[in-house]
mmCIF file of C-alpha atoms in Angstrom:
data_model
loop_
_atom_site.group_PDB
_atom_site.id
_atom_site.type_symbol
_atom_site.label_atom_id
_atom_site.label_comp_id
_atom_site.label_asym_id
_atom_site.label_seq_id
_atom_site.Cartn_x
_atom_site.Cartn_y
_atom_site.Cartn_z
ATOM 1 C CA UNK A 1 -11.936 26.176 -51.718
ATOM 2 C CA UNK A 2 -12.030 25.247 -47.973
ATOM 3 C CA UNK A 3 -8.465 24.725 -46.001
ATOM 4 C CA UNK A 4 -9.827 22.896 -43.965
ATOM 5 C CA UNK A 5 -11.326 19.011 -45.090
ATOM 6 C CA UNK A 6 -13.564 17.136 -43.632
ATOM 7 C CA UNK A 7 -14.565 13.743 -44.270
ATOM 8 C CA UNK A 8 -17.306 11.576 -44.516
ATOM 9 C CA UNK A 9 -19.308 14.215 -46.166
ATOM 10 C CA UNK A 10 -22.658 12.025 -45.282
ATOM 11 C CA UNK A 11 -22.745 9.430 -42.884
ATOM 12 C CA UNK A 12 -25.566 7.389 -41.424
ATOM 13 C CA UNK A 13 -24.986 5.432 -38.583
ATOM 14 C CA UNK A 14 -27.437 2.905 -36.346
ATOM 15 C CA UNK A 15 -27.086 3.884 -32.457
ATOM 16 C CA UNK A 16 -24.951 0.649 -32.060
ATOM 17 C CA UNK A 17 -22.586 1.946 -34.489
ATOM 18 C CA UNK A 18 -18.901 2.787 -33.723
ATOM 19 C CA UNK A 19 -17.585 5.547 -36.540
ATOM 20 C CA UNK A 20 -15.644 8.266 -36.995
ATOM 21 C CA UNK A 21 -15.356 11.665 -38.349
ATOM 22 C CA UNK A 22 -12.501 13.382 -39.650
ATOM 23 C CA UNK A 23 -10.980 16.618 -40.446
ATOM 24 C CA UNK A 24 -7.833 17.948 -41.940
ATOM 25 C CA UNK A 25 -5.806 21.067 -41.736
ATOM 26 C CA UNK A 26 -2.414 21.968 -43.699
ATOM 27 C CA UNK A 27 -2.327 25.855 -42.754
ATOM 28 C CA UNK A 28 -0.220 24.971 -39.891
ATOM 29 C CA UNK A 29 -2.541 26.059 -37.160
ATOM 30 C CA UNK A 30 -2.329 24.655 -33.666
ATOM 31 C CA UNK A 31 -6.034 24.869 -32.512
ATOM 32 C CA UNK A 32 -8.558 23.008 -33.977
ATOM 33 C CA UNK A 33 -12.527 22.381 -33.201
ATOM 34 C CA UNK A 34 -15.418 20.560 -33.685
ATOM 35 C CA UNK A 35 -18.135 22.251 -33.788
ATOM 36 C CA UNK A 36 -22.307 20.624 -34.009
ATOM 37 C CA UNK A 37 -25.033 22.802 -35.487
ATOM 38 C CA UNK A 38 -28.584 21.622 -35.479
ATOM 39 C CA UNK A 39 -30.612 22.899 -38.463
ATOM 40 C CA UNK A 40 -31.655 26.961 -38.063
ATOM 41 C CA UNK A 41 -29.141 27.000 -35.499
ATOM 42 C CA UNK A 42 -25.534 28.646 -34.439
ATOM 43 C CA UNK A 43 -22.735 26.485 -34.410
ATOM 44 C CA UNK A 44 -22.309 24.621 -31.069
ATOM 45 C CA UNK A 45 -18.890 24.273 -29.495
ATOM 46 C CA UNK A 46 -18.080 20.667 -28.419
ATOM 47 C CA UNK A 47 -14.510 20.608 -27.979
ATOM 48 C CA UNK A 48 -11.104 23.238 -28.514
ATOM 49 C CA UNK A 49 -7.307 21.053 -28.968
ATOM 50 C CA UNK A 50 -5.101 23.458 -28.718
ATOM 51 C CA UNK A 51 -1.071 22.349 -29.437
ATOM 52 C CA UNK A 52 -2.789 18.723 -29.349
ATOM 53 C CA UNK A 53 -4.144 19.047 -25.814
ATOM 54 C CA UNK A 54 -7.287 19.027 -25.581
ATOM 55 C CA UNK A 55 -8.336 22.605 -23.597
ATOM 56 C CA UNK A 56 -11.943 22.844 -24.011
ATOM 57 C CA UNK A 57 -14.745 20.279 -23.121
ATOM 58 C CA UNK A 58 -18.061 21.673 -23.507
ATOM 59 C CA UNK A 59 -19.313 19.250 -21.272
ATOM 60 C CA UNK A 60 -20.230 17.378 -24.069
ATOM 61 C CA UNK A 61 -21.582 13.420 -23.473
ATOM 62 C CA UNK A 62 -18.824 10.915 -23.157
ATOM 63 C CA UNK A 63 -20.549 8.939 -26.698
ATOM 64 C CA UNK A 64 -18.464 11.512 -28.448
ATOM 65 C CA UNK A 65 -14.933 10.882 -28.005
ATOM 66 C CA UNK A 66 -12.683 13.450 -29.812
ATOM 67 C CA UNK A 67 -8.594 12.403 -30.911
ATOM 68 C CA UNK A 68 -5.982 14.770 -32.321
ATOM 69 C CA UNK A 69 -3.366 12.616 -33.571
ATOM 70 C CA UNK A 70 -1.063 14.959 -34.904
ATOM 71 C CA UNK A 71 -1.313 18.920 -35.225
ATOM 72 C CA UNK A 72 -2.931 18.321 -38.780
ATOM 73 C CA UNK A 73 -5.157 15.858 -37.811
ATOM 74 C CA UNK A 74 -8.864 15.863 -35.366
ATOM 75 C CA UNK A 75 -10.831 12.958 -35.371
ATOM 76 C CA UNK A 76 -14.399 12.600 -33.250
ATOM 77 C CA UNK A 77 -14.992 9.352 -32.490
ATOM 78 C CA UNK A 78 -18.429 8.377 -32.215
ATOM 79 C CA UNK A 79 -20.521 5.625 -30.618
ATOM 80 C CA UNK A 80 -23.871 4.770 -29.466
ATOM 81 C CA UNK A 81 -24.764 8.382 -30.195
ATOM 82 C CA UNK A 82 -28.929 8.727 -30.438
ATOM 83 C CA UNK A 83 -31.241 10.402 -32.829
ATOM 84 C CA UNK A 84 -30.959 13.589 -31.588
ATOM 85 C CA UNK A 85 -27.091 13.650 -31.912
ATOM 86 C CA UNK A 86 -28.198 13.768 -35.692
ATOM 87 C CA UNK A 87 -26.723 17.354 -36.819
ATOM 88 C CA UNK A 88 -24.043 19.146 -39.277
ATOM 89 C CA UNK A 89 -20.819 18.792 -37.500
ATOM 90 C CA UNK A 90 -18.553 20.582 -38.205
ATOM 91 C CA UNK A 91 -14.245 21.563 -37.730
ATOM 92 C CA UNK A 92 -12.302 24.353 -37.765
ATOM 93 C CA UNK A 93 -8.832 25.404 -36.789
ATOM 94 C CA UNK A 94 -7.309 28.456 -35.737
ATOM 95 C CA UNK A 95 -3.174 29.361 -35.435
ATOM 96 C CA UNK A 96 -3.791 29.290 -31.801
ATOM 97 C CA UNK A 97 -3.005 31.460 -28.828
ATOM 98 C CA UNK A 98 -6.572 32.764 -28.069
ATOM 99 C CA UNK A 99 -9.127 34.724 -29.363
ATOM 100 C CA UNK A 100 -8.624 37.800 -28.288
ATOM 101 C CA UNK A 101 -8.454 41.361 -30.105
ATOM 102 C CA UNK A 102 -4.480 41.700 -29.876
ATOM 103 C CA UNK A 103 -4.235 37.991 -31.302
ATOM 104 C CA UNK A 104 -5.829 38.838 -35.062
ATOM 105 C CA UNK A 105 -6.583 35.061 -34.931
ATOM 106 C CA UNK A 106 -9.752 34.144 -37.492
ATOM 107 C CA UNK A 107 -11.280 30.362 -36.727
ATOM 108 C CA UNK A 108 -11.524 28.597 -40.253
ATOM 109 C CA UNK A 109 -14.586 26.271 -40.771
ATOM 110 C CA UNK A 110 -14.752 23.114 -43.280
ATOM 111 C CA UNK A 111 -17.967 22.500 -44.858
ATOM 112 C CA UNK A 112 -18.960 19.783 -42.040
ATOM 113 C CA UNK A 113 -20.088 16.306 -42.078
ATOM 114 C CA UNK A 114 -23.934 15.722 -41.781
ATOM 115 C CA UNK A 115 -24.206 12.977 -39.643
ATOM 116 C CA UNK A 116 -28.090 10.766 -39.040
ATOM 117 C CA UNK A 117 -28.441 8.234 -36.663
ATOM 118 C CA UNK A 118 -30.912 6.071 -37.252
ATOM 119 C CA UNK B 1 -20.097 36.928 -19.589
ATOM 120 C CA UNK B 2 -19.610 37.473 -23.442
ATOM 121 C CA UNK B 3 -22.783 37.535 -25.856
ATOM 122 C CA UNK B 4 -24.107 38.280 -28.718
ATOM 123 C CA UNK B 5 -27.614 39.241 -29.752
ATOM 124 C CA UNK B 6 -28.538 39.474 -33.532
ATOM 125 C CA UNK B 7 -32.191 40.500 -33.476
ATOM 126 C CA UNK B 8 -33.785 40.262 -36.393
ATOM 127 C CA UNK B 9 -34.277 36.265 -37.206
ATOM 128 C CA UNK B 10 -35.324 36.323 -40.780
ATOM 129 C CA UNK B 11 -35.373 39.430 -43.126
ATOM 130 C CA UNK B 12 -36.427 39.928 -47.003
ATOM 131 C CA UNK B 13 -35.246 42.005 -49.179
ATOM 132 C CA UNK B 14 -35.701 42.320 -53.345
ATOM 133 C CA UNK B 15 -32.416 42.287 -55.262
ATOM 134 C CA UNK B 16 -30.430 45.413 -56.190
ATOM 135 C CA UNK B 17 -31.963 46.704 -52.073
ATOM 136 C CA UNK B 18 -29.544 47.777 -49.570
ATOM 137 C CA UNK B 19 -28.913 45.754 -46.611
ATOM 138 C CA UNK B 20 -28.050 45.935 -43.025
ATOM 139 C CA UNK B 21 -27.910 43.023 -40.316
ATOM 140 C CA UNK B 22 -28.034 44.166 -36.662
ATOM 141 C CA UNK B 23 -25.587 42.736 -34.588
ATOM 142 C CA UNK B 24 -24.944 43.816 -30.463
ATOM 143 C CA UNK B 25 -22.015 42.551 -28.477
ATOM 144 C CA UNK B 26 -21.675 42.279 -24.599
ATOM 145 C CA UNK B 27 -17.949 42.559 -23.551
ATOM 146 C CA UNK B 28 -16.067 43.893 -20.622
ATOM 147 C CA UNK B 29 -12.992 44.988 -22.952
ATOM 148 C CA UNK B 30 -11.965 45.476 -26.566
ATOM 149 C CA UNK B 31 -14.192 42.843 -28.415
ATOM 150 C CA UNK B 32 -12.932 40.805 -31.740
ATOM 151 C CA UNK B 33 -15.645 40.709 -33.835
ATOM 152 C CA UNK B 34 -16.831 39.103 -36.898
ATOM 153 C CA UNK B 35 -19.330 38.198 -39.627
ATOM 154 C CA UNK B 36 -19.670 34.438 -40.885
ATOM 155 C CA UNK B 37 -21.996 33.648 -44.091
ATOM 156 C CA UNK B 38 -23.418 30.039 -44.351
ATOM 157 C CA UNK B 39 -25.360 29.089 -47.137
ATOM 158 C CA UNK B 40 -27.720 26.141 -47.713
ATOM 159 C CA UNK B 41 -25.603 22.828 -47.001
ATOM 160 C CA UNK B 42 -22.471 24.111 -46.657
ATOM 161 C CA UNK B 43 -19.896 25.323 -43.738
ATOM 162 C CA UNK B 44 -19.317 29.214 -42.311
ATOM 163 C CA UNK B 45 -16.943 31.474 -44.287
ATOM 164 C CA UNK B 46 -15.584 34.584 -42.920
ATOM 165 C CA UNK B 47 -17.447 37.542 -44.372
ATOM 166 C CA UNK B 48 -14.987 40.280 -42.016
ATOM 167 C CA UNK B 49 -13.304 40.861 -38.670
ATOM 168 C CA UNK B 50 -12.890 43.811 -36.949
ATOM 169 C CA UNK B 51 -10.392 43.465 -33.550
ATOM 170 C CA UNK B 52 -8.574 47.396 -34.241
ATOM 171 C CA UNK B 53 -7.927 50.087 -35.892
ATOM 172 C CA UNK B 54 -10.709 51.612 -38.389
ATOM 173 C CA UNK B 55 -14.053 51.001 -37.459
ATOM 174 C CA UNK B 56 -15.560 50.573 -40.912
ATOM 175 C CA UNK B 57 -14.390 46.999 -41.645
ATOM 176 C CA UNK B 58 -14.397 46.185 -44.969
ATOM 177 C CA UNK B 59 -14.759 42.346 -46.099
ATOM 178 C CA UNK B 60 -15.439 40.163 -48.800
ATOM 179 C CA UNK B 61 -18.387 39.720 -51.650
ATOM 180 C CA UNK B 62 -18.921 43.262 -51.353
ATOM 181 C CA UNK B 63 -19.775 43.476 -47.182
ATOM 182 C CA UNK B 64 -18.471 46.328 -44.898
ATOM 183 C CA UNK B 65 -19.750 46.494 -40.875
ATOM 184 C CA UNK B 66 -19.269 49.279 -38.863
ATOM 185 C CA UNK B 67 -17.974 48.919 -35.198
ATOM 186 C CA UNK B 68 -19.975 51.358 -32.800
ATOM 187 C CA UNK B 69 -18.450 51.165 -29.096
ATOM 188 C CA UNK B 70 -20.873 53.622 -27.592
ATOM 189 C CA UNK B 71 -23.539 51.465 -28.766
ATOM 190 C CA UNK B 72 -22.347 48.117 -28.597
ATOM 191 C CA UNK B 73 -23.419 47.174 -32.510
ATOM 192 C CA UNK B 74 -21.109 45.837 -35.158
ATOM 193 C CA UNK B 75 -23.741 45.977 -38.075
ATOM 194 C CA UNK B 76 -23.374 44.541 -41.319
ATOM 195 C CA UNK B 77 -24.117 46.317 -44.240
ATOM 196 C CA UNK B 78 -24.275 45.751 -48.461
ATOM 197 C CA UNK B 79 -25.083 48.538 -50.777
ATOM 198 C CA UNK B 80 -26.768 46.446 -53.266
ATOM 199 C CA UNK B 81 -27.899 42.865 -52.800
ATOM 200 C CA UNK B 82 -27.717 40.153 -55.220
ATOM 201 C CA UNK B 83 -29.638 36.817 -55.233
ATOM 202 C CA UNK B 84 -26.417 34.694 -54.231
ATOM 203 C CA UNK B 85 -26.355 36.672 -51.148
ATOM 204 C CA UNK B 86 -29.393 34.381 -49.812
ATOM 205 C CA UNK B 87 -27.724 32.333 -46.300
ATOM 206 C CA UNK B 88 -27.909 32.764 -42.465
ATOM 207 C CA UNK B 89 -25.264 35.415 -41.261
ATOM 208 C CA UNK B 90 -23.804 34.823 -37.883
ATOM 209 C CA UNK B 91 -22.125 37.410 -36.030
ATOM 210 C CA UNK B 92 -19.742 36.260 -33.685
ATOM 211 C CA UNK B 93 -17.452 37.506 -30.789
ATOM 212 C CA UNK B 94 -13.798 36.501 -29.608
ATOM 213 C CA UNK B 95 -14.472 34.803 -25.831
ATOM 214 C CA UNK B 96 -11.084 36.372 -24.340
ATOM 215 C CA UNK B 97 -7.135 36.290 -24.648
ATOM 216 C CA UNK B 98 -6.457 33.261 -23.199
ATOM 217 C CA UNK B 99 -9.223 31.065 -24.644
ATOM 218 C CA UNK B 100 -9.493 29.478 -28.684
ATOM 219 C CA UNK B 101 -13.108 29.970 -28.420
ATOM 220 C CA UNK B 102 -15.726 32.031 -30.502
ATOM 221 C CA UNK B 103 -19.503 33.224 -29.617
ATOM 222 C CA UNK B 104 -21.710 33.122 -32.055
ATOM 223 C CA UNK B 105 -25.476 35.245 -32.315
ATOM 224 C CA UNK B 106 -28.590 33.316 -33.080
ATOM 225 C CA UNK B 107 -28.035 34.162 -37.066
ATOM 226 C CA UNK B 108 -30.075 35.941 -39.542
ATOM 227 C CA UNK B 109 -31.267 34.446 -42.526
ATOM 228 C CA UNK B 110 -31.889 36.320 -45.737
ATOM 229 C CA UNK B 111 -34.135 35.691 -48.083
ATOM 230 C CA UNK B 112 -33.583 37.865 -51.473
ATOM 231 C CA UNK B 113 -36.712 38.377 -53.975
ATOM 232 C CA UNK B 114 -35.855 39.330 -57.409
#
């Protein structure tokens, strides 16, 4: 069983559409992700919030709007996205403080949301 | 910069056949490394992690990788494979200290034959 929940599991959405995506963590870990993966692909980075700030912004387009409400909580907002924004996204969190070999951090994935925009 | 190369694409092998999945890491100091399985439809789980300490990592579902330094590789290896081993493997790298971010290889996918 995943920690970490994701949810719509499915979504279709026109490109006019305003939705969301979102993702749930209880394992009291203070970085979380979102993450897109096109089919027979690795796992993109899109954004890092890390102790709610956002840190990292993979200088992904402004149509994707991510929110961390609370330290449990990510949401990605999304709107007028385009067919090709049609992928597996996917979140994660991690207890924070970096990903480096001293930290013994390990980034935990949800199953994702597969998202087609139509 | 950080990277990680996993060269083989796609590999075959018939059930009850050892495995190993190449994996080679570009990293100024000590790297944190790991092995994510993803099968069909669903999100990454952690197979291992090696970031000290004993380089023969052992990991879940049977797995083990061995860290190499002089040769850059953390390889992933199964004795015996069985059918539900079939997914796309990514090996991954820690970015640095100071950053929450992972780098992932291109992924292998396995295909087991009975």
């Amino acid at each position: 069983d995943t920690e970490v929940t994701q949810t719509p599991k499915h979504l279709v959405m026109g490109m006019t559409n305003k939705k969301s995506l979102k993702c749930e963590q209880h394992m009291g870990h203070r970085a979380m992700y979102w993450y897109k993966q096109k089919a027979k692909k690795p796992p993109e980075l899109m954004f890092v919030y890390s102790y709610e700030k956002l840190s990292i912004n993979e200088s992904v387009p402004s149509r994707f709007s991510p929110e961390c409400p609370n330290s449990s909580l990510l949401n990605l907002h999304l709107h007028a996205l385009q067919p090709e924004d049609s992928a597996l996204y996917l979140c994660a969190s991690s207890p924070g403080g970096g990903m480096g070999a001293l930290s013994g951090n390990t980034i935990h994935f949800g199953e994702g949301s597969w998202l087609t925009v139509v | 910069a950080q990277s990680v190369t996993q060269p083989d694409i796609h590999i075959t092998v018939s059930e009850g056949a050892s495995l190993e999945l190449r994996c080679n890491y570009s990293y100024g100091a000590t790297p944190y490394l790991f092995w994510y399985v993803q099968s069909p439809g669903q999100g990454l789980q952690l197979l291992l992690k090696y970031f000290s300490g004993d380089t023969l990592v052992q990991g879940i579902k049977g797995f083990e990788a061995e860290f190499k330094r002089s040769q850059s590789s953390f390889n992933l290896r199964k004795p015996s494979v069985h059918w539900s081993d079939a997914a796309e493997y990514f090996c991954a790298v820690g970015a640095s200290y100071n950053t929450d971010k992972l780098i992932f290889g291109t992924g292998t996918r396995l295909q087991v034959f009975p």
